[in-house]
Tab-separated table of C-alpha atoms in Angstrom:
chain	number	residue	atom	x	y	z
A	21	MET	CA	93.360	110.050	73.725
A	22	ILE	CA	92.346	113.321	75.384
A	23	SER	CA	88.834	113.168	73.921
A	24	ARG	CA	88.475	109.677	75.381
A	25	LEU	CA	89.530	111.018	78.774
A	26	ALA	CA	86.882	113.702	78.444
A	27	ARG	CA	84.236	111.043	77.814
A	28	ILE	CA	85.331	109.177	80.935
A	29	THR	CA	85.153	112.225	83.190
A	30	SER	CA	81.810	113.373	81.760
A	31	MET	CA	79.910	110.189	82.603
A	32	THR	CA	78.084	112.004	85.425
A	33	PRO	CA	77.339	115.668	86.163
A	34	ALA	CA	80.050	117.481	88.119
A	35	ARG	CA	79.568	117.713	91.873
A	36	ALA	CA	79.689	121.009	93.741
A	37	ILE	CA	82.901	119.932	95.446
A	38	ASP	CA	84.731	119.140	92.184
A	39	PRO	CA	85.884	122.682	91.263
A	40	LEU	CA	87.011	123.234	94.859
A	41	LEU	CA	89.042	120.018	94.736
A	42	ALA	CA	90.620	121.092	91.461
A	43	ARG	CA	91.629	124.500	92.830
A	44	SER	CA	92.910	122.951	96.062
A	45	LEU	CA	95.083	120.421	94.257
A	46	LYS	CA	96.504	123.158	92.028
A	47	GLY	CA	97.229	125.395	95.038
A	48	GLU	CA	94.785	128.041	93.829
A	49	ALA	CA	92.001	127.714	96.427
A	50	LEU	CA	91.039	130.610	98.689
A	51	PRO	CA	91.329	130.070	102.468
A	52	GLU	CA	87.575	129.609	102.832
A	53	GLU	CA	87.590	127.106	99.958
A	54	GLU	CA	90.418	125.141	101.587
A	55	ALA	CA	88.331	125.026	104.765
A	56	MET	CA	85.408	123.577	102.787
A	57	VAL	CA	87.682	120.953	101.238
A	58	ARG	CA	89.075	119.988	104.653
A	59	GLU	CA	85.548	119.631	106.024
A	60	TRP	CA	84.520	117.494	103.027
A	61	ARG	CA	87.548	115.246	103.571
A	62	ARG	CA	86.600	114.763	107.228
A	63	THR	CA	82.982	113.921	106.421
A	64	ALA	CA	83.611	110.350	105.213
A	65	PRO	CA	86.618	108.020	104.846
A	66	GLU	CA	85.923	107.536	101.143
A	67	ASN	CA	86.214	111.308	100.629
A	68	GLU	CA	89.707	111.298	102.113
A	69	ILE	CA	90.629	108.317	99.939
A	70	GLU	CA	89.330	110.116	96.844
A	71	TYR	CA	91.287	113.253	97.679
A	72	ARG	CA	94.511	111.319	98.145
A	73	GLN	CA	93.999	109.455	94.872
A	74	LEU	CA	93.361	112.694	93.003
A	75	ALA	CA	96.485	114.186	94.549
A	76	ARG	CA	98.426	111.154	93.341
A	77	LEU	CA	97.172	111.633	89.778
A	78	VAL	CA	98.296	115.254	89.882
A	79	GLU	CA	101.694	114.049	91.089
A	80	TRP	CA	101.904	111.542	88.216
A	81	ALA	CA	101.104	114.220	85.660
A	82	ALA	CA	103.791	116.490	87.101
A	83	ARG	CA	106.384	113.736	86.664
A	84	VAL	CA	105.737	113.201	82.958
A	85	PRO	CA	108.653	115.443	81.857
A	86	GLU	CA	111.042	113.067	83.620
A	87	LEU	CA	109.837	110.099	81.582
A	88	ILE	CA	108.990	111.456	78.136
A	89	GLU	CA	111.497	112.996	75.789
A	90	VAL	CA	109.847	116.029	74.193
A	91	PRO	CA	111.637	117.318	71.089
A	92	PRO	CA	112.816	120.944	71.146
A	93	ARG	CA	110.832	123.522	69.203
A	94	PRO	CA	112.059	123.782	65.609
A	95	SER	CA	113.598	127.069	64.504
A	96	ALA	CA	112.049	129.224	61.808
A	97	ALA	CA	114.708	128.062	59.349
A	98	GLU	CA	113.907	124.434	60.031
A	99	LEU	CA	110.203	125.058	59.479
A	100	ILE	CA	110.849	126.787	56.167
A	101	ALA	CA	113.278	124.148	54.866
A	102	PRO	CA	112.338	120.847	56.499
A	103	GLY	CA	114.045	118.887	53.745
A	104	ARG	CA	117.485	119.917	55.047
A	105	LEU	CA	116.883	118.689	58.586
A	106	GLY	CA	119.565	116.338	59.866
A	107	PRO	CA	119.641	114.103	62.917
A	108	ARG	CA	118.984	115.921	66.180
A	109	VAL	CA	120.173	114.952	69.633
A	110	ILE	CA	117.500	115.289	72.300
A	111	PRO	CA	118.860	115.470	75.870
A	112	LEU	CA	117.178	113.051	78.278
A	113	ARG	CA	116.288	115.637	80.927
A	114	ARG	CA	115.522	118.642	78.798
A	115	ARG	CA	114.094	121.855	80.278
A	116	PHE	CA	110.770	122.515	78.581
A	117	SER	CA	109.388	125.811	77.347
A	118	LYS	CA	105.726	126.702	77.849
A	119	VAL	CA	104.928	125.384	74.383
A	120	GLY	CA	106.835	122.187	75.130
A	121	MET	CA	104.889	121.784	78.345
A	122	ALA	CA	101.665	121.890	76.348
A	123	TRP	CA	102.844	118.784	74.529
A	124	VAL	CA	103.679	117.205	77.895
A	125	THR	CA	100.158	117.954	79.150
A	126	ALA	CA	98.771	115.761	76.387
A	127	ALA	CA	101.160	112.995	77.388
A	128	ALA	CA	100.097	113.429	81.014
A	129	ALA	CA	96.482	112.891	80.027
A	130	ALA	CA	97.479	109.671	78.306
A	131	ILE	CA	99.297	108.351	81.372
A	132	VAL	CA	96.457	109.317	83.709
A	133	LEU	CA	94.136	107.444	81.360
A	134	VAL	CA	96.313	104.314	81.432
A	135	VAL	CA	96.824	104.224	85.185
A	136	GLY	CA	93.741	106.020	86.415
A	137	THR	CA	90.788	104.871	84.328
A	138	SER	CA	89.663	102.439	86.998
A	139	PHE	CA	89.954	105.167	89.623
A	140	TYR	CA	87.826	107.632	87.670
A	141	SER	CA	85.138	105.057	87.011
A	142	GLN	CA	84.873	104.422	90.743
A	143	VAL	CA	85.052	107.891	92.274
A	144	ARG	CA	83.214	109.880	89.616
A	145	GLY	CA	80.125	107.655	89.533
A	146	ARG	CA	78.375	105.434	87.030
A	147	PRO	CA	76.522	106.159	83.811
A	148	SER	CA	72.953	107.142	84.553
A	149	ALA	CA	71.386	104.742	82.071
A	150	GLY	CA	71.960	101.231	80.796
A	151	SER	CA	74.054	98.518	82.364
A	152	VAL	CA	76.612	99.461	84.969
A	153	LEU	CA	79.154	97.408	83.008
A	154	GLY	CA	78.549	98.992	79.595
A	155	ILE	CA	79.230	96.096	77.199
A	156	ARG	CA	76.253	93.803	76.478
A	157	GLU	CA	77.837	90.769	74.838
A	158	ILE	CA	81.089	89.738	73.210
A	159	ALA	CA	82.095	86.460	71.550
A	160	THR	CA	85.356	85.184	70.082
A	161	ALA	CA	86.036	82.825	67.192
A	162	LYS	CA	88.289	79.752	67.285
A	163	THR	CA	91.429	81.674	66.374
A	164	GLU	CA	91.004	84.922	68.285
A	165	ALA	CA	90.984	86.353	71.787
A	166	ALA	CA	89.651	89.678	73.035
A	167	THR	CA	90.657	92.106	75.766
A	168	PHE	CA	88.336	94.803	77.045
A	169	GLU	CA	87.558	96.954	80.065
A	170	LEU	CA	84.090	97.262	81.559
A	171	GLU	CA	82.810	100.597	82.783
A	172	ASP	CA	83.419	99.650	86.420
A	173	GLY	CA	87.150	99.233	85.694
A	174	THR	CA	87.123	95.431	85.482
A	175	VAL	CA	89.466	94.089	82.789
A	176	ILE	CA	88.691	90.825	80.978
A	177	ARG	CA	90.808	88.727	78.638
A	178	LEU	CA	88.388	86.462	76.753
A	179	ALA	CA	89.879	83.290	75.266
A	180	SER	CA	89.038	81.834	71.860
A	181	SER	CA	85.680	80.121	71.322
A	182	SER	CA	84.191	81.953	74.290
A	183	ARG	CA	81.202	84.173	74.956
A	184	LEU	CA	80.594	86.714	77.712
A	185	GLN	CA	77.257	88.409	78.283
A	186	VAL	CA	76.541	91.262	80.678
A	187	LEU	CA	73.280	90.642	82.505
A	188	ALA	CA	70.864	93.581	82.628
A	189	GLY	CA	70.835	95.739	85.742
A	190	ARG	CA	71.893	99.260	86.661
A	191	SER	CA	73.193	98.570	90.158
A	192	ARG	CA	74.577	95.043	89.963
A	193	ARG	CA	77.711	93.565	88.442
A	194	GLU	CA	76.822	90.249	86.827
A	195	VAL	CA	78.050	88.504	83.703
A	196	ALA	CA	77.456	85.099	82.124
A	197	LEU	CA	80.375	83.126	80.681
A	198	GLU	CA	80.608	80.149	78.366
A	199	GLY	CA	84.243	79.379	77.618
A	200	ARG	CA	87.348	80.779	79.262
A	201	ALA	CA	88.384	84.197	80.537
A	202	PHE	CA	90.829	85.938	82.833
A	203	PHE	CA	89.204	88.524	85.103
A	204	ALA	CA	90.895	91.421	86.907
A	205	VAL	CA	87.902	92.621	88.898
A	206	ALA	CA	87.811	96.222	90.100
A	207	HIS	CA	87.252	96.916	93.787
A	208	ASP	CA	83.735	98.280	94.009
A	209	GLY	CA	82.294	97.296	97.383
A	210	THR	CA	79.769	95.035	95.664
A	211	PRO	CA	80.329	91.458	94.470
A	212	PHE	CA	81.108	90.783	90.833
A	213	VAL	CA	79.151	87.644	89.920
A	214	ILE	CA	80.094	85.339	87.037
A	215	ARG	CA	77.293	82.935	86.144
A	216	THR	CA	77.848	79.699	84.220
A	217	ALA	CA	75.819	76.592	83.464
A	218	ALA	CA	77.882	74.690	86.070
A	219	GLY	CA	77.659	77.222	88.899
A	220	GLU	CA	78.490	80.804	89.785
A	221	VAL	CA	81.552	82.621	91.094
A	222	ALA	CA	81.129	85.668	93.339
A	223	VAL	CA	84.155	87.951	93.345
A	224	LEU	CA	85.054	90.927	95.521
A	225	GLY	CA	88.122	92.568	94.045
A	226	THR	CA	90.404	89.840	92.754
A	227	ARG	CA	92.041	88.244	89.740
A	228	LEU	CA	91.169	84.796	88.505
A	229	ASP	CA	91.173	82.431	85.552
A	230	LEU	CA	87.810	80.786	84.894
A	231	GLU	CA	86.869	78.119	82.360
A	232	ALA	CA	83.271	76.921	82.055
A	233	ARG	CA	82.074	74.421	79.449
A	234	GLY	CA	78.573	73.113	79.921
A	235	ARG	CA	78.223	71.611	83.420
A	236	ASP	CA	81.993	71.619	84.030
A	237	LEU	CA	83.876	74.525	85.581
A	238	ARG	CA	87.390	75.312	86.782
A	239	VAL	CA	88.447	78.476	88.612
A	240	VAL	CA	91.995	79.351	89.671
A	241	VAL	CA	92.385	82.329	92.009
A	242	VAL	CA	95.445	84.421	91.226
A	243	GLU	CA	94.817	87.135	93.818
A	244	GLY	CA	92.137	87.805	96.431
A	245	HIS	CA	89.276	85.419	97.100
A	246	VAL	CA	86.057	84.137	95.518
A	247	ALA	CA	83.012	82.103	96.466
A	248	LEU	CA	82.159	79.191	94.167
A	249	SER	CA	78.513	78.132	94.351
A	250	THR	CA	76.611	75.197	92.886
A	251	ALA	CA	73.026	74.090	93.470
A	252	ARG	CA	74.109	72.182	96.599
A	253	GLN	CA	77.040	73.995	98.194
A	254	ARG	CA	79.139	77.153	98.453
A	255	THR	CA	82.931	77.043	98.721
A	256	GLN	CA	85.443	79.792	99.530
A	257	LEU	CA	88.696	79.932	97.557
A	258	ARG	CA	91.757	82.095	98.116
A	259	ALA	CA	94.836	82.977	96.081
A	260	GLY	CA	96.704	79.918	94.853
A	261	GLU	CA	93.677	77.619	95.078
A	262	MET	CA	91.642	75.874	92.387
A	263	GLY	CA	87.975	74.937	92.538
A	264	ARG	CA	86.248	72.592	90.105
A	265	VAL	CA	82.734	71.526	89.220
A	266	LEU	CA	82.272	68.262	87.301
A	267	ASN	CA	78.883	67.519	85.812
A	268	GLY	CA	77.306	70.074	88.141
A	269	ALA	CA	78.899	68.741	91.362
A	270	ALA	CA	81.707	70.534	93.222
A	271	VAL	CA	84.929	68.659	93.968
A	272	PRO	CA	87.354	69.459	96.833
A	273	VAL	CA	89.461	72.602	96.548
A	274	VAL	CA	93.164	72.007	95.863
A	275	LYS	CA	96.299	74.117	96.161
A	276	VAL	CA	97.928	75.064	92.858
A	277	PRO	CA	101.745	74.889	92.952
A	278	ASP	CA	102.161	76.950	89.773
A	279	VAL	CA	99.389	79.485	89.191
A	280	ASP	CA	101.325	81.017	86.297
A	281	SER	CA	100.817	77.901	84.177
A	282	PHE	CA	97.072	78.556	84.177
A	283	VAL	CA	97.385	82.099	82.819
A	284	GLU	CA	100.087	81.583	80.183
A	285	TRP	CA	97.361	81.387	77.538
A	286	THR	CA	96.716	85.144	77.970
A	287	GLY	CA	99.977	85.871	76.124
A	288	ASN	CA	101.565	89.322	76.251
A	289	PHE	CA	98.972	90.615	78.690
A	290	LEU	CA	99.030	91.937	82.242
A	291	ALA	CA	96.196	93.254	84.403
A	292	PHE	CA	96.559	94.576	87.931
A	293	GLN	CA	93.829	95.703	90.338
A	294	SER	CA	95.332	97.258	93.475
A	295	THR	CA	98.054	94.631	93.106
A	296	PRO	CA	101.136	94.880	95.366
A	297	LEU	CA	104.255	95.692	93.391
A	298	HIS	CA	106.009	92.483	94.480
A	299	ASP	CA	103.179	90.440	92.925
A	300	ALA	CA	103.149	92.585	89.783
A	301	ALA	CA	106.915	92.094	89.485
A	302	ARG	CA	106.541	88.317	89.492
A	303	GLU	CA	104.072	88.515	86.611
A	304	ILE	CA	106.285	90.905	84.665
A	305	GLU	CA	109.053	88.330	85.027
A	306	ARG	CA	106.743	85.601	83.704
A	307	VAL	CA	105.566	87.539	80.649
A	308	TYR	CA	108.833	89.198	79.629
A	309	GLY	CA	111.456	86.749	80.888
A	310	ALA	CA	113.220	89.523	82.787
A	311	ARG	CA	114.330	89.615	86.404
A	312	VAL	CA	112.765	92.336	88.556
A	313	ASP	CA	114.728	93.584	91.557
A	314	ILE	CA	112.759	95.781	94.002
A	315	GLN	CA	115.312	97.447	96.243
A	316	ASP	CA	113.007	98.597	99.051
A	317	ASP	CA	110.533	96.663	101.229
A	318	ASP	CA	108.065	99.539	101.531
A	319	LEU	CA	108.116	100.015	97.769
A	320	ALA	CA	107.380	96.324	97.236
A	321	HIS	CA	104.036	96.720	99.024
A	322	ARG	CA	102.805	99.738	97.062
A	323	VAL	CA	99.904	98.870	94.778
A	324	ILE	CA	99.155	99.416	91.112
A	325	THR	CA	95.980	99.367	89.022
A	326	ALA	CA	96.699	99.167	85.294
A	327	TRP	CA	96.542	96.772	82.362
A	328	PHE	CA	98.736	96.181	79.345
A	329	ARG	CA	98.357	94.274	76.090
A	330	ASP	CA	101.126	93.834	73.528
A	331	LYS	CA	103.371	96.418	75.209
A	332	SER	CA	107.147	96.314	75.433
A	333	LEU	CA	108.928	95.715	78.717
A	334	ALA	CA	110.115	99.330	78.738
A	335	GLU	CA	106.582	100.650	78.267
A	336	VAL	CA	105.250	98.511	81.101
A	337	VAL	CA	108.079	99.450	83.445
A	338	ASP	CA	107.639	103.172	82.762
A	339	VAL	CA	103.957	103.103	83.719
A	340	VAL	CA	104.423	100.799	86.706
A	341	CYS	CA	107.208	102.920	88.146
A	342	LEU	CA	105.244	106.101	87.561
A	343	ALA	CA	102.294	104.585	89.417
A	344	VAL	CA	104.319	103.650	92.501
A	345	ALA	CA	106.506	106.789	92.470
A	346	ALA	CA	109.736	104.901	91.850
A	347	ARG	CA	112.859	105.131	89.716
A	348	CYS	CA	113.592	102.277	87.343
A	349	SER	CA	116.330	101.046	85.062
A	350	ILE	CA	116.552	98.138	82.630
A	351	GLU	CA	119.937	96.623	81.895
A	352	SER	CA	120.911	93.176	80.606
A	353	GLY	CA	117.439	91.777	81.216
A	354	VAL	CA	117.254	93.049	84.807
A	355	VAL	CA	114.681	95.625	85.928
A	356	ARG	CA	115.755	97.541	89.027
A	357	ILE	CA	113.121	99.470	90.967
A	358	LEU	CA	114.088	101.802	93.783
A	359	PRO	CA	112.557	104.762	95.647
A	360	GLU	CA	112.665	108.185	94.027
A	361	ALA	CA	115.008	109.589	96.663
A	362	HIS	CA	117.774	107.225	95.542
A	363	GLY	CA	117.879	108.552	92.000
A	364	GLY	CA	117.873	106.063	89.182
A	365	GLY	CA	117.495	105.195	85.583
A	366	ARG	CA	114.264	105.556	83.689
């Protein structure tokens, strides 16, 4: 896990500002270095956004001891005679020694990787060679599906009997699809274009379900907005709307009363891209059959970027609540999410 994180952060050479940011976030920067960081933050809005996101990752890592039970160090006697070890009770909020904290650091790297991969791929740059999206082509058989993440942070769930191809280009985000896929497109500032034989869909940070077979196409927008184009016209669609192309010709856009019914095929899968917590909660309810109670309006509008496949409800809730700086509990099929200041369960 840590080696994978190293590969992510080594995609591009380090910038001169990077070590200063690291020292600033750890509270180790000299006064003149802090002045340089403040000036860098003022230079451009995206710099301030990057700094705040990095600070949030540091905050997440610091909270790992609250969420992960680290076993106490074994005694010398236990190491010598492991066969006589009995059950051990591990307190939920154990104080960790320096050695224990080293174990927690590894866990922190794992959580940063789960929640922050998309962030790193955006703020640390792109690979210097090859396609900006990394993968070239992937196809599924009749009885299988595939889930993968492109190098720009976009997550795709590819249905059975489907094929997705990344079109060549270092600075563009374009793929070709034949079949069906769910897309959670990363916010990048540039359109993400999905080409099909029936038409193309231009996406700017959204989630959608798209099925394209020959000259027929159907797109359902779960979040955000897209532009559906054919040879003769271009149509805008927003969340909760469905666009169709039949035999190469677009038909009128319609409202979808139950978007969830179009994404049930994805199974035990969730993908969020800067998704408000109240929307993420609704999808957690759909996938896990639990009720999610968010006990704060401000908390409900915090956003999360993460994806999960074949994870338990508890695993999903732990990461989601870590990402939005909340306390969570699960009891009798009800997930309660409340601000940190209120105390709480998980």
